[in-house]
Amino acid sequence: MCGIVGIAAQTPVNQMLYDALTMLQHRGQDAAGMVTFQDGRLFLRKENGMVRDVFHTRHMRRLVGNFGMGHVRYPTAGSSSAAEAQPFYVNSPYGITLAHNGNLTNADKISATLFRSDLRHINTDSDSEVLLNVFAHELQALGRENPNENDIFDALTKVYSRCEGGYAAIAMVTGYGLLGFRDPHGIRPLIYGEREAENGKMEYILASESVAITALGFRVVRDIEPGEAIFINANSEIFTKVCAKNPVYNPCIFEYVYFARPDSTIDGISVYKSRMRMGEKLAYKIQREWGMDHQIDVVIPIPETSRTAALELASILGVKYREGFMKNRYIGRTFIMPGQSQRKKSVRQKLNPVELEFKGKNVLLVDDSIVRGTTCHEIIQMAREAGALQVFFASAAPPVKFPNVYGIDMPAKSELIASGHSVEEVRQIIGADRLIYQDLNDLIDSAREGNPNIERFDCSVFDGGYVTGGIDEAYLNKLENRRSDQAKKTSSRSNIEVMDDTSVDMTGVKEDA
């Protein structure tokens, strides 16, 4: 999962891009990048690390121009190579940069034929580079000296016919404009907003989440539709077109469970309200299965994404809600961290129990989901050490049984605790006295209530139903070999590694480190 943003403004965009990326930092803490355009040149800065660490004053001063885009990344396979930080760049045709959120499920197939059919070289293992080169080839094949919006859309139509999976992307065609597009199922989110500049002209922003738009003073216009593209040209004129054939709305439901910020609205659905409904439905399930005498003394959320659901759950159960864990905000999201031992260690560094909220009580811990089980096992142990009599555990999502193939680093199937284990077996493994999961239908209803027009969500991590099709056992086995903790101990391939403290000028691209 990554975060992307693009801005077409009337004034310099570097500070706006920086601020937007900080609002999207929760979507990726592995690397950050930004590229801007001015006077026929692109200015690029990207590196491993958090936004605040990648961009210093000297970098911001060099990122000049009124058009630009940015990216925050966490990797879904391989190591955290600086060479795979985005945006990516190709100089032909015109000079194109691209930032991408998601995953191409047929990237290997395309990559194997790109050199033979398109005479294009892929330098990394990133499917984002594959997507960029496919778009560049299709745009170049049109042979236009000065492409307009129709040429951009024609090229994208061919991109959609070649690229499968879940993706949202922002690209900048040097000197011509800013482009955003979304996969034909709308799996990965992309939203656009606008505002009027002081000179009376319109300014536009594209972003993964609405919070990055509203925080900068833009007005959210709408979500990009599945298979739709939006193009803002150099004169700040905006054009949109659905370029994919037979698009269908199947947004990823895990955005509402975990990834998106609660103050975001995606596909017309308030993330905050959807999580409230998750807590409500889970409370009713507890009453059905555990009875009205459920013996819960206090409800405590696992910071931070489960807070909204836990608060509503406690209210319906008529039980006290308490903040029993204090979070160290300088530790990254453990879901994103590679390696089981690193995740296990980081839990203790990240959370510290408030003993008086646990001592002598039956505690219900609420988390957004259970993936590997590492985090909740450690947290349950911490609750017991703090003096809890009994520790119950509730997941606001159903059991995660299948890997995600659309850009979320749900690990190898063998590393998913609910895959191959019953609820009772999971309870024993994590060490809880009781365990309850959300029902899938209740989860779907929690999201759909915000937008009844969405008939189906991508719930593949829960039910194994991959909405794009074409995902077989051979593909999942190959994915497991790439995504397992063992695989992430090895480096990803890159023919040219990014060096520290270098400044490279490549055919109009200025890269500052």
PDB file of N, CA and C in Angstrom, residues 41-135:
ATOM      1  N   ARG A  41      12.063  21.400 -17.315  1.00  0.00           N
ATOM      2  CA  ARG A  41      12.883  20.471 -16.548  1.00  0.00           C
ATOM      3  C   ARG A  41      12.103  19.883 -15.380  1.00  0.00           C
ATOM      4  N   LEU A  42      12.461  18.660 -15.041  1.00  0.00           N
ATOM      5  CA  LEU A  42      11.900  17.984 -13.884  1.00  0.00           C
ATOM      6  C   LEU A  42      12.910  18.002 -12.749  1.00  0.00           C
ATOM      7  N   PHE A  43      12.430  18.202 -11.539  1.00  0.00           N
ATOM      8  CA  PHE A  43      13.291  18.236 -10.352  1.00  0.00           C
ATOM      9  C   PHE A  43      12.812  17.144  -9.395  1.00  0.00           C
ATOM     10  N   LEU A  44      13.694  16.195  -9.118  1.00  0.00           N
ATOM     11  CA  LEU A  44      13.312  14.972  -8.421  1.00  0.00           C
ATOM     12  C   LEU A  44      14.121  14.774  -7.152  1.00  0.00           C
ATOM     13  N   ARG A  45      13.415  14.394  -6.090  1.00  0.00           N
ATOM     14  CA  ARG A  45      14.057  13.981  -4.848  1.00  0.00           C
ATOM     15  C   ARG A  45      13.312  12.771  -4.311  1.00  0.00           C
ATOM     16  N   LYS A  46      14.018  11.661  -4.081  1.00  0.00           N
ATOM     17  CA  LYS A  46      13.412  10.471  -3.490  1.00  0.00           C
ATOM     18  C   LYS A  46      14.476   9.690  -2.748  1.00  0.00           C
ATOM     19  N   GLU A  47      14.046   9.022  -1.684  1.00  0.00           N
ATOM     20  CA  GLU A  47      14.998   8.280  -0.856  1.00  0.00           C
ATOM     21  C   GLU A  47      14.212   7.439   0.142  1.00  0.00           C
ATOM     22  N   ASN A  48      14.870   6.456   0.727  1.00  0.00           N
ATOM     23  CA  ASN A  48      14.270   5.695   1.816  1.00  0.00           C
ATOM     24  C   ASN A  48      14.057   6.596   3.023  1.00  0.00           C
ATOM     25  N   GLY A  49      12.970   6.340   3.753  1.00  0.00           N
ATOM     26  CA  GLY A  49      12.737   7.077   4.984  1.00  0.00           C
ATOM     27  C   GLY A  49      11.389   7.771   5.008  1.00  0.00           C
ATOM     28  N   MET A  50      11.093   8.372   6.156  1.00  0.00           N
ATOM     29  CA  MET A  50       9.858   9.127   6.350  1.00  0.00           C
ATOM     30  C   MET A  50       9.956  10.457   5.601  1.00  0.00           C
ATOM     31  N   VAL A  51       8.804  11.067   5.378  1.00  0.00           N
ATOM     32  CA  VAL A  51       8.759  12.338   4.646  1.00  0.00           C
ATOM     33  C   VAL A  51       9.665  13.368   5.303  1.00  0.00           C
ATOM     34  N   ARG A  52       9.575  13.484   6.622  1.00  0.00           N
ATOM     35  CA  ARG A  52      10.359  14.504   7.328  1.00  0.00           C
ATOM     36  C   ARG A  52      11.857  14.271   7.218  1.00  0.00           C
ATOM     37  N   ASP A  53      12.260  13.022   6.957  1.00  0.00           N
ATOM     38  CA  ASP A  53      13.678  12.701   6.865  1.00  0.00           C
ATOM     39  C   ASP A  53      14.212  12.799   5.439  1.00  0.00           C
ATOM     40  N   VAL A  54      13.340  12.614   4.472  1.00  0.00           N
ATOM     41  CA  VAL A  54      13.767  12.620   3.062  1.00  0.00           C
ATOM     42  C   VAL A  54      13.927  14.034   2.535  1.00  0.00           C
ATOM     43  N   PHE A  55      13.038  14.936   2.948  1.00  0.00           N
ATOM     44  CA  PHE A  55      13.043  16.290   2.390  1.00  0.00           C
ATOM     45  C   PHE A  55      13.560  17.293   3.415  1.00  0.00           C
ATOM     46  N   HIS A  56      14.716  17.866   3.120  1.00  0.00           N
ATOM     47  CA  HIS A  56      15.283  18.915   3.947  1.00  0.00           C
ATOM     48  C   HIS A  56      15.145  20.252   3.221  1.00  0.00           C
ATOM     49  N   THR A  57      15.528  21.326   3.873  1.00  0.00           N
ATOM     50  CA  THR A  57      15.357  22.660   3.286  1.00  0.00           C
ATOM     51  C   THR A  57      16.055  22.771   1.946  1.00  0.00           C
ATOM     52  N   ARG A  58      17.259  22.203   1.832  1.00  0.00           N
ATOM     53  CA  ARG A  58      17.996  22.311   0.569  1.00  0.00           C
ATOM     54  C   ARG A  58      17.278  21.594  -0.573  1.00  0.00           C
ATOM     55  N   HIS A  59      16.566  20.512  -0.244  1.00  0.00           N
ATOM     56  CA  HIS A  59      15.814  19.807  -1.275  1.00  0.00           C
ATOM     57  C   HIS A  59      14.583  20.608  -1.685  1.00  0.00           C
ATOM     58  N   MET A  60      13.879  21.154  -0.700  1.00  0.00           N
ATOM     59  CA  MET A  60      12.650  21.885  -0.986  1.00  0.00           C
ATOM     60  C   MET A  60      12.927  23.106  -1.856  1.00  0.00           C
ATOM     61  N   ARG A  61      14.045  23.747  -1.638  1.00  0.00           N
ATOM     62  CA  ARG A  61      14.382  24.931  -2.437  1.00  0.00           C
ATOM     63  C   ARG A  61      14.610  24.585  -3.899  1.00  0.00           C
ATOM     64  N   ARG A  62      15.052  23.373  -4.163  1.00  0.00           N
ATOM     65  CA  ARG A  62      15.339  22.956  -5.540  1.00  0.00           C
ATOM     66  C   ARG A  62      14.125  22.360  -6.237  1.00  0.00           C
ATOM     67  N   LEU A  63      13.086  22.008  -5.450  1.00  0.00           N
ATOM     68  CA  LEU A  63      11.884  21.434  -6.039  1.00  0.00           C
ATOM     69  C   LEU A  63      10.952  22.570  -6.469  1.00  0.00           C
ATOM     70  N   VAL A  64      11.284  23.190  -7.568  1.00  0.00           N
ATOM     71  CA  VAL A  64      10.576  24.376  -8.029  1.00  0.00           C
ATOM     72  C   VAL A  64       9.527  23.998  -9.074  1.00  0.00           C
ATOM     73  N   GLY A  65       8.519  24.850  -9.217  1.00  0.00           N
ATOM     74  CA  GLY A  65       7.507  24.634 -10.242  1.00  0.00           C
ATOM     75  C   GLY A  65       6.104  24.572  -9.683  1.00  0.00           C
ATOM     76  N   ASN A  66       5.123  24.804 -10.560  1.00  0.00           N
ATOM     77  CA  ASN A  66       3.717  24.839 -10.176  1.00  0.00           C
ATOM     78  C   ASN A  66       2.984  23.518 -10.423  1.00  0.00           C
ATOM     79  N   PHE A  67       3.673  22.568 -11.044  1.00  0.00           N
ATOM     80  CA  PHE A  67       3.124  21.223 -11.246  1.00  0.00           C
ATOM     81  C   PHE A  67       4.025  20.230 -10.524  1.00  0.00           C
ATOM     82  N   GLY A  68       3.434  19.236  -9.882  1.00  0.00           N
ATOM     83  CA  GLY A  68       4.276  18.240  -9.232  1.00  0.00           C
ATOM     84  C   GLY A  68       3.473  17.084  -8.676  1.00  0.00           C
ATOM     85  N   MET A  69       4.187  16.080  -8.209  1.00  0.00           N
ATOM     86  CA  MET A  69       3.556  14.884  -7.661  1.00  0.00           C
ATOM     87  C   MET A  69       4.467  14.256  -6.614  1.00  0.00           C
ATOM     88  N   GLY A  70       3.867  13.447  -5.730  1.00  0.00           N
ATOM     89  CA  GLY A  70       4.648  12.827  -4.671  1.00  0.00           C
ATOM     90  C   GLY A  70       4.141  11.434  -4.340  1.00  0.00           C
ATOM     91  N   HIS A  71       4.939  10.713  -3.552  1.00  0.00           N
ATOM     92  CA  HIS A  71       4.656   9.303  -3.261  1.00  0.00           C
ATOM     93  C   HIS A  71       5.252   8.923  -1.919  1.00  0.00           C
ATOM     94  N   VAL A  72       4.512   8.141  -1.129  1.00  0.00           N
ATOM     95  CA  VAL A  72       5.072   7.463   0.049  1.00  0.00           C
ATOM     96  C   VAL A  72       4.857   5.977  -0.155  1.00  0.00           C
ATOM     97  N   ARG A  73       5.868   5.193   0.208  1.00  0.00           N
ATOM     98  CA  ARG A  73       5.865   3.779  -0.153  1.00  0.00           C
ATOM     99  C   ARG A  73       6.095   2.870   1.040  1.00  0.00           C
ATOM    100  N   TYR A  74       5.413   1.726   1.021  1.00  0.00           N
ATOM    101  CA  TYR A  74       5.937   0.566   1.719  1.00  0.00           C
ATOM    102  C   TYR A  74       5.934  -0.561   0.698  1.00  0.00           C
ATOM    103  N   PRO A  75       6.926  -1.436   0.748  1.00  0.00           N
ATOM    104  CA  PRO A  75       7.067  -2.455  -0.286  1.00  0.00           C
ATOM    105  C   PRO A  75       6.190  -3.662  -0.018  1.00  0.00           C
ATOM    106  N   THR A  76       5.654  -4.257  -1.096  1.00  0.00           N
ATOM    107  CA  THR A  76       4.853  -5.470  -0.953  1.00  0.00           C
ATOM    108  C   THR A  76       5.661  -6.721  -1.247  1.00  0.00           C
ATOM    109  N   ALA A  77       6.864  -6.574  -1.722  1.00  0.00           N
ATOM    110  CA  ALA A  77       7.725  -7.728  -1.975  1.00  0.00           C
ATOM    111  C   ALA A  77       9.165  -7.259  -2.006  1.00  0.00           C
ATOM    112  N   GLY A  78      10.070  -8.160  -1.688  1.00  0.00           N
ATOM    113  CA  GLY A  78      11.484  -7.829  -1.763  1.00  0.00           C
ATOM    114  C   GLY A  78      11.921  -6.927  -0.624  1.00  0.00           C
ATOM    115  N   SER A  79      13.085  -6.322  -0.785  1.00  0.00           N
ATOM    116  CA  SER A  79      13.639  -5.466   0.245  1.00  0.00           C
ATOM    117  C   SER A  79      13.259  -4.022  -0.006  1.00  0.00           C
ATOM    118  N   SER A  80      13.700  -3.158   0.911  1.00  0.00           N
ATOM    119  CA  SER A  80      13.376  -1.742   0.806  1.00  0.00           C
ATOM    120  C   SER A  80      14.496  -1.014   0.066  1.00  0.00           C
ATOM    121  N   SER A  81      14.686  -1.344  -1.189  1.00  0.00           N
ATOM    122  CA  SER A  81      15.751  -0.739  -1.971  1.00  0.00           C
ATOM    123  C   SER A  81      15.429   0.704  -2.309  1.00  0.00           C
ATOM    124  N   ALA A  82      16.420   1.597  -2.135  1.00  0.00           N
ATOM    125  CA  ALA A  82      16.226   3.001  -2.496  1.00  0.00           C
ATOM    126  C   ALA A  82      15.998   3.164  -3.989  1.00  0.00           C
ATOM    127  N   ALA A  83      16.477   2.201  -4.772  1.00  0.00           N
ATOM    128  CA  ALA A  83      16.289   2.270  -6.222  1.00  0.00           C
ATOM    129  C   ALA A  83      14.823   2.152  -6.612  1.00  0.00           C
ATOM    130  N   GLU A  84      13.989   1.609  -5.711  1.00  0.00           N
ATOM    131  CA  GLU A  84      12.580   1.431  -6.024  1.00  0.00           C
ATOM    132  C   GLU A  84      11.702   2.515  -5.421  1.00  0.00           C
ATOM    133  N   ALA A  85      12.320   3.532  -4.819  1.00  0.00           N
ATOM    134  CA  ALA A  85      11.549   4.688  -4.360  1.00  0.00           C
ATOM    135  C   ALA A  85      10.926   5.374  -5.573  1.00  0.00           C
ATOM    136  N   GLN A  86       9.762   5.949  -5.383  1.00  0.00           N
ATOM    137  CA  GLN A  86       9.054   6.604  -6.483  1.00  0.00           C
ATOM    138  C   GLN A  86       8.969   8.107  -6.227  1.00  0.00           C
ATOM    139  N   PRO A  87       8.687   8.887  -7.293  1.00  0.00           N
ATOM    140  CA  PRO A  87       8.246   8.532  -8.641  1.00  0.00           C
ATOM    141  C   PRO A  87       9.371   7.963  -9.519  1.00  0.00           C
ATOM    142  N   PHE A  88       8.959   7.169 -10.535  1.00  0.00           N
ATOM    143  CA  PHE A  88       9.869   6.681 -11.571  1.00  0.00           C
ATOM    144  C   PHE A  88       9.834   7.629 -12.772  1.00  0.00           C
ATOM    145  N   TYR A  89      10.888   7.559 -13.585  1.00  0.00           N
ATOM    146  CA  TYR A  89      11.021   8.466 -14.724  1.00  0.00           C
ATOM    147  C   TYR A  89      11.521   7.728 -15.957  1.00  0.00           C
ATOM    148  N   VAL A  90      10.933   8.068 -17.123  1.00  0.00           N
ATOM    149  CA  VAL A  90      11.495   7.681 -18.416  1.00  0.00           C
ATOM    150  C   VAL A  90      11.567   8.940 -19.285  1.00  0.00           C
ATOM    151  N   ASN A  91      12.617   9.030 -20.106  1.00  0.00           N
ATOM    152  CA  ASN A  91      12.785  10.267 -20.877  1.00  0.00           C
ATOM    153  C   ASN A  91      12.086  10.237 -22.227  1.00  0.00           C
ATOM    154  N   SER A  92      11.558   9.061 -22.618  1.00  0.00           N
ATOM    155  CA  SER A  92      10.924   8.980 -23.924  1.00  0.00           C
ATOM    156  C   SER A  92       9.585   8.260 -23.801  1.00  0.00           C
ATOM    157  N   PRO A  93       8.516   8.850 -24.336  1.00  0.00           N
ATOM    158  CA  PRO A  93       8.480  10.135 -25.031  1.00  0.00           C
ATOM    159  C   PRO A  93       8.240  11.311 -24.072  1.00  0.00           C
ATOM    160  N   TYR A  94       8.705  12.449 -24.406  1.00  0.00           N
ATOM    161  CA  TYR A  94       8.424  13.726 -23.739  1.00  0.00           C
ATOM    162  C   TYR A  94       9.065  13.873 -22.363  1.00  0.00           C
ATOM    163  N   GLY A  95       9.353  12.769 -21.698  1.00  0.00           N
ATOM    164  CA  GLY A  95       9.740  12.791 -20.295  1.00  0.00           C
ATOM    165  C   GLY A  95       8.518  12.573 -19.434  1.00  0.00           C
ATOM    166  N   ILE A  96       8.410  11.387 -18.841  1.00  0.00           N
ATOM    167  CA  ILE A  96       7.224  11.044 -18.057  1.00  0.00           C
ATOM    168  C   ILE A  96       7.659  10.542 -16.683  1.00  0.00           C
ATOM    169  N   THR A  97       6.992  11.022 -15.651  1.00  0.00           N
ATOM    170  CA  THR A  97       7.191  10.508 -14.294  1.00  0.00           C
ATOM    171  C   THR A  97       5.880   9.891 -13.825  1.00  0.00           C
ATOM    172  N   LEU A  98       5.990   8.884 -12.961  1.00  0.00           N
ATOM    173  CA  LEU A  98       4.786   8.178 -12.500  1.00  0.00           C
ATOM    174  C   LEU A  98       4.965   7.699 -11.070  1.00  0.00           C
ATOM    175  N   ALA A  99       3.894   7.837 -10.297  1.00  0.00           N
ATOM    176  CA  ALA A  99       3.807   7.284  -8.944  1.00  0.00           C
ATOM    177  C   ALA A  99       2.574   6.401  -8.886  1.00  0.00           C
ATOM    178  N   HIS A 100       2.672   5.295  -8.170  1.00  0.00           N
ATOM    179  CA  HIS A 100       1.672   4.231  -8.307  1.00  0.00           C
ATOM    180  C   HIS A 100       1.361   3.635  -6.945  1.00  0.00           C
ATOM    181  N   ASN A 101       0.088   3.333  -6.725  1.00  0.00           N
ATOM    182  CA  ASN A 101      -0.367   2.636  -5.527  1.00  0.00           C
ATOM    183  C   ASN A 101      -1.120   1.394  -5.970  1.00  0.00           C
ATOM    184  N   GLY A 102      -0.669   0.226  -5.545  1.00  0.00           N
ATOM    185  CA  GLY A 102      -1.353  -1.002  -5.920  1.00  0.00           C
ATOM    186  C   GLY A 102      -0.400  -2.059  -6.431  1.00  0.00           C
ATOM    187  N   ASN A 103      -0.938  -2.951  -7.265  1.00  0.00           N
ATOM    188  CA  ASN A 103      -0.127  -4.047  -7.776  1.00  0.00           C
ATOM    189  C   ASN A 103      -0.691  -4.547  -9.101  1.00  0.00           C
ATOM    190  N   LEU A 104       0.202  -4.707 -10.079  1.00  0.00           N
ATOM    191  CA  LEU A 104      -0.182  -5.326 -11.342  1.00  0.00           C
ATOM    192  C   LEU A 104      -0.028  -6.834 -11.185  1.00  0.00           C
ATOM    193  N   THR A 105      -1.108  -7.559 -11.341  1.00  0.00           N
ATOM    194  CA  THR A 105      -1.040  -9.000 -11.137  1.00  0.00           C
ATOM    195  C   THR A 105      -0.382  -9.722 -12.312  1.00  0.00           C
ATOM    196  N   ASN A 106      -0.260  -9.068 -13.452  1.00  0.00           N
ATOM    197  CA  ASN A 106       0.429  -9.671 -14.596  1.00  0.00           C
ATOM    198  C   ASN A 106       1.728  -8.948 -14.932  1.00  0.00           C
ATOM    199  N   ALA A 107       2.342  -8.324 -13.915  1.00  0.00           N
ATOM    200  CA  ALA A 107       3.566  -7.549 -14.133  1.00  0.00           C
ATOM    201  C   ALA A 107       4.699  -8.407 -14.680  1.00  0.00           C
ATOM    202  N   ASP A 108       4.840  -9.637 -14.180  1.00  0.00           N
ATOM    203  CA  ASP A 108       5.924 -10.504 -14.649  1.00  0.00           C
ATOM    204  C   ASP A 108       5.770 -10.813 -16.139  1.00  0.00           C
ATOM    205  N   LYS A 109       4.552 -11.087 -16.548  1.00  0.00           N
ATOM    206  CA  LYS A 109       4.288 -11.392 -17.946  1.00  0.00           C
ATOM    207  C   LYS A 109       4.603 -10.189 -18.829  1.00  0.00           C
ATOM    208  N   ILE A 110       4.181  -9.012 -18.400  1.00  0.00           N
ATOM    209  CA  ILE A 110       4.450  -7.801 -19.186  1.00  0.00           C
ATOM    210  C   ILE A 110       5.941  -7.518 -19.224  1.00  0.00           C
ATOM    211  N   SER A 111       6.589  -7.620 -18.073  1.00  0.00           N
ATOM    212  CA  SER A 111       8.015  -7.316 -17.986  1.00  0.00           C
ATOM    213  C   SER A 111       8.833  -8.211 -18.909  1.00  0.00           C
ATOM    214  N   ALA A 112       8.413  -9.486 -19.022  1.00  0.00           N
ATOM    215  CA  ALA A 112       9.160 -10.431 -19.856  1.00  0.00           C
ATOM    216  C   ALA A 112       9.080 -10.083 -21.335  1.00  0.00           C
ATOM    217  N   THR A 113       8.004  -9.379 -21.710  1.00  0.00           N
ATOM    218  CA  THR A 113       7.826  -9.068 -23.134  1.00  0.00           C
ATOM    219  C   THR A 113       8.120  -7.608 -23.471  1.00  0.00           C
ATOM    220  N   LEU A 114       8.319  -6.772 -22.451  1.00  0.00           N
ATOM    221  CA  LEU A 114       8.508  -5.348 -22.718  1.00  0.00           C
ATOM    222  C   LEU A 114       9.700  -5.073 -23.628  1.00  0.00           C
ATOM    223  N   PHE A 115      10.816  -5.779 -23.409  1.00  0.00           N
ATOM    224  CA  PHE A 115      11.991  -5.520 -24.239  1.00  0.00           C
ATOM    225  C   PHE A 115      11.769  -6.026 -25.660  1.00  0.00           C
ATOM    226  N   ARG A 116      11.201  -7.231 -25.766  1.00  0.00           N
ATOM    227  CA  ARG A 116      11.005  -7.804 -27.096  1.00  0.00           C
ATOM    228  C   ARG A 116       9.991  -7.017 -27.920  1.00  0.00           C
ATOM    229  N   SER A 117       8.888  -6.623 -27.297  1.00  0.00           N
ATOM    230  CA  SER A 117       7.823  -5.975 -28.063  1.00  0.00           C
ATOM    231  C   SER A 117       7.929  -4.452 -28.086  1.00  0.00           C
ATOM    232  N   ASP A 118       8.394  -3.866 -26.971  1.00  0.00           N
ATOM    233  CA  ASP A 118       8.412  -2.409 -26.867  1.00  0.00           C
ATOM    234  C   ASP A 118       9.814  -1.820 -26.865  1.00  0.00           C
ATOM    235  N   LEU A 119      10.843  -2.691 -26.826  1.00  0.00           N
ATOM    236  CA  LEU A 119      12.246  -2.255 -26.772  1.00  0.00           C
ATOM    237  C   LEU A 119      12.488  -1.342 -25.569  1.00  0.00           C
ATOM    238  N   ARG A 120      11.917  -1.747 -24.418  1.00  0.00           N
ATOM    239  CA  ARG A 120      12.073  -0.956 -23.197  1.00  0.00           C
ATOM    240  C   ARG A 120      12.713  -1.807 -22.106  1.00  0.00           C
ATOM    241  N   HIS A 121      13.603  -1.180 -21.364  1.00  0.00           N
ATOM    242  CA  HIS A 121      14.363  -1.863 -20.321  1.00  0.00           C
ATOM    243  C   HIS A 121      13.751  -1.581 -18.950  1.00  0.00           C
ATOM    244  N   ILE A 122      13.553  -2.621 -18.158  1.00  0.00           N
ATOM    245  CA  ILE A 122      13.044  -2.488 -16.789  1.00  0.00           C
ATOM    246  C   ILE A 122      14.221  -2.664 -15.835  1.00  0.00           C
ATOM    247  N   ASN A 123      14.428  -1.681 -14.970  1.00  0.00           N
ATOM    248  CA  ASN A 123      15.636  -1.624 -14.152  1.00  0.00           C
ATOM    249  C   ASN A 123      15.462  -2.166 -12.738  1.00  0.00           C
ATOM    250  N   THR A 124      14.225  -2.337 -12.294  1.00  0.00           N
ATOM    251  CA  THR A 124      13.973  -2.803 -10.931  1.00  0.00           C
ATOM    252  C   THR A 124      12.930  -3.913 -10.952  1.00  0.00           C
ATOM    253  N   ASP A 125      12.581  -4.401  -9.769  1.00  0.00           N
ATOM    254  CA  ASP A 125      11.519  -5.392  -9.635  1.00  0.00           C
ATOM    255  C   ASP A 125      10.152  -4.750  -9.453  1.00  0.00           C
ATOM    256  N   SER A 126      10.080  -3.432  -9.484  1.00  0.00           N
ATOM    257  CA  SER A 126       8.837  -2.736  -9.190  1.00  0.00           C
ATOM    258  C   SER A 126       7.854  -2.796 -10.355  1.00  0.00           C
ATOM    259  N   ASP A 127       6.620  -3.179 -10.060  1.00  0.00           N
ATOM    260  CA  ASP A 127       5.600  -3.174 -11.100  1.00  0.00           C
ATOM    261  C   ASP A 127       5.205  -1.750 -11.489  1.00  0.00           C
ATOM    262  N   SER A 128       5.539  -0.773 -10.643  1.00  0.00           N
ATOM    263  CA  SER A 128       5.288   0.624 -10.991  1.00  0.00           C
ATOM    264  C   SER A 128       6.105   1.030 -12.207  1.00  0.00           C
ATOM    265  N   GLU A 129       7.332   0.538 -12.288  1.00  0.00           N
ATOM    266  CA  GLU A 129       8.168   0.828 -13.453  1.00  0.00           C
ATOM    267  C   GLU A 129       7.607   0.151 -14.699  1.00  0.00           C
ATOM    268  N   VAL A 130       7.021  -1.025 -14.522  1.00  0.00           N
ATOM    269  CA  VAL A 130       6.369  -1.702 -15.636  1.00  0.00           C
ATOM    270  C   VAL A 130       5.200  -0.873 -16.146  1.00  0.00           C
ATOM    271  N   LEU A 131       4.352  -0.407 -15.229  1.00  0.00           N
ATOM    272  CA  LEU A 131       3.200   0.409 -15.604  1.00  0.00           C
ATOM    273  C   LEU A 131       3.637   1.671 -16.339  1.00  0.00           C
ATOM    274  N   LEU A 132       4.674   2.322 -15.841  1.00  0.00           N
ATOM    275  CA  LEU A 132       5.187   3.529 -16.486  1.00  0.00           C
ATOM    276  C   LEU A 132       5.642   3.250 -17.905  1.00  0.00           C
ATOM    277  N   ASN A 133       6.377   2.175 -18.104  1.00  0.00           N
ATOM    278  CA  ASN A 133       6.912   1.884 -19.434  1.00  0.00           C
ATOM    279  C   ASN A 133       5.830   1.448 -20.416  1.00  0.00           C
ATOM    280  N   VAL A 134       4.803   0.772 -19.923  1.00  0.00           N
ATOM    281  CA  VAL A 134       3.680   0.431 -20.802  1.00  0.00           C
ATOM    282  C   VAL A 134       2.987   1.706 -21.272  1.00  0.00           C
ATOM    283  N   PHE A 135       2.724   2.618 -20.343  1.00  0.00           N
ATOM    284  CA  PHE A 135       2.080   3.883 -20.715  1.00  0.00           C
ATOM    285  C   PHE A 135       2.965   4.682 -21.675  1.00  0.00           C
TER     286      PHE A 135
END
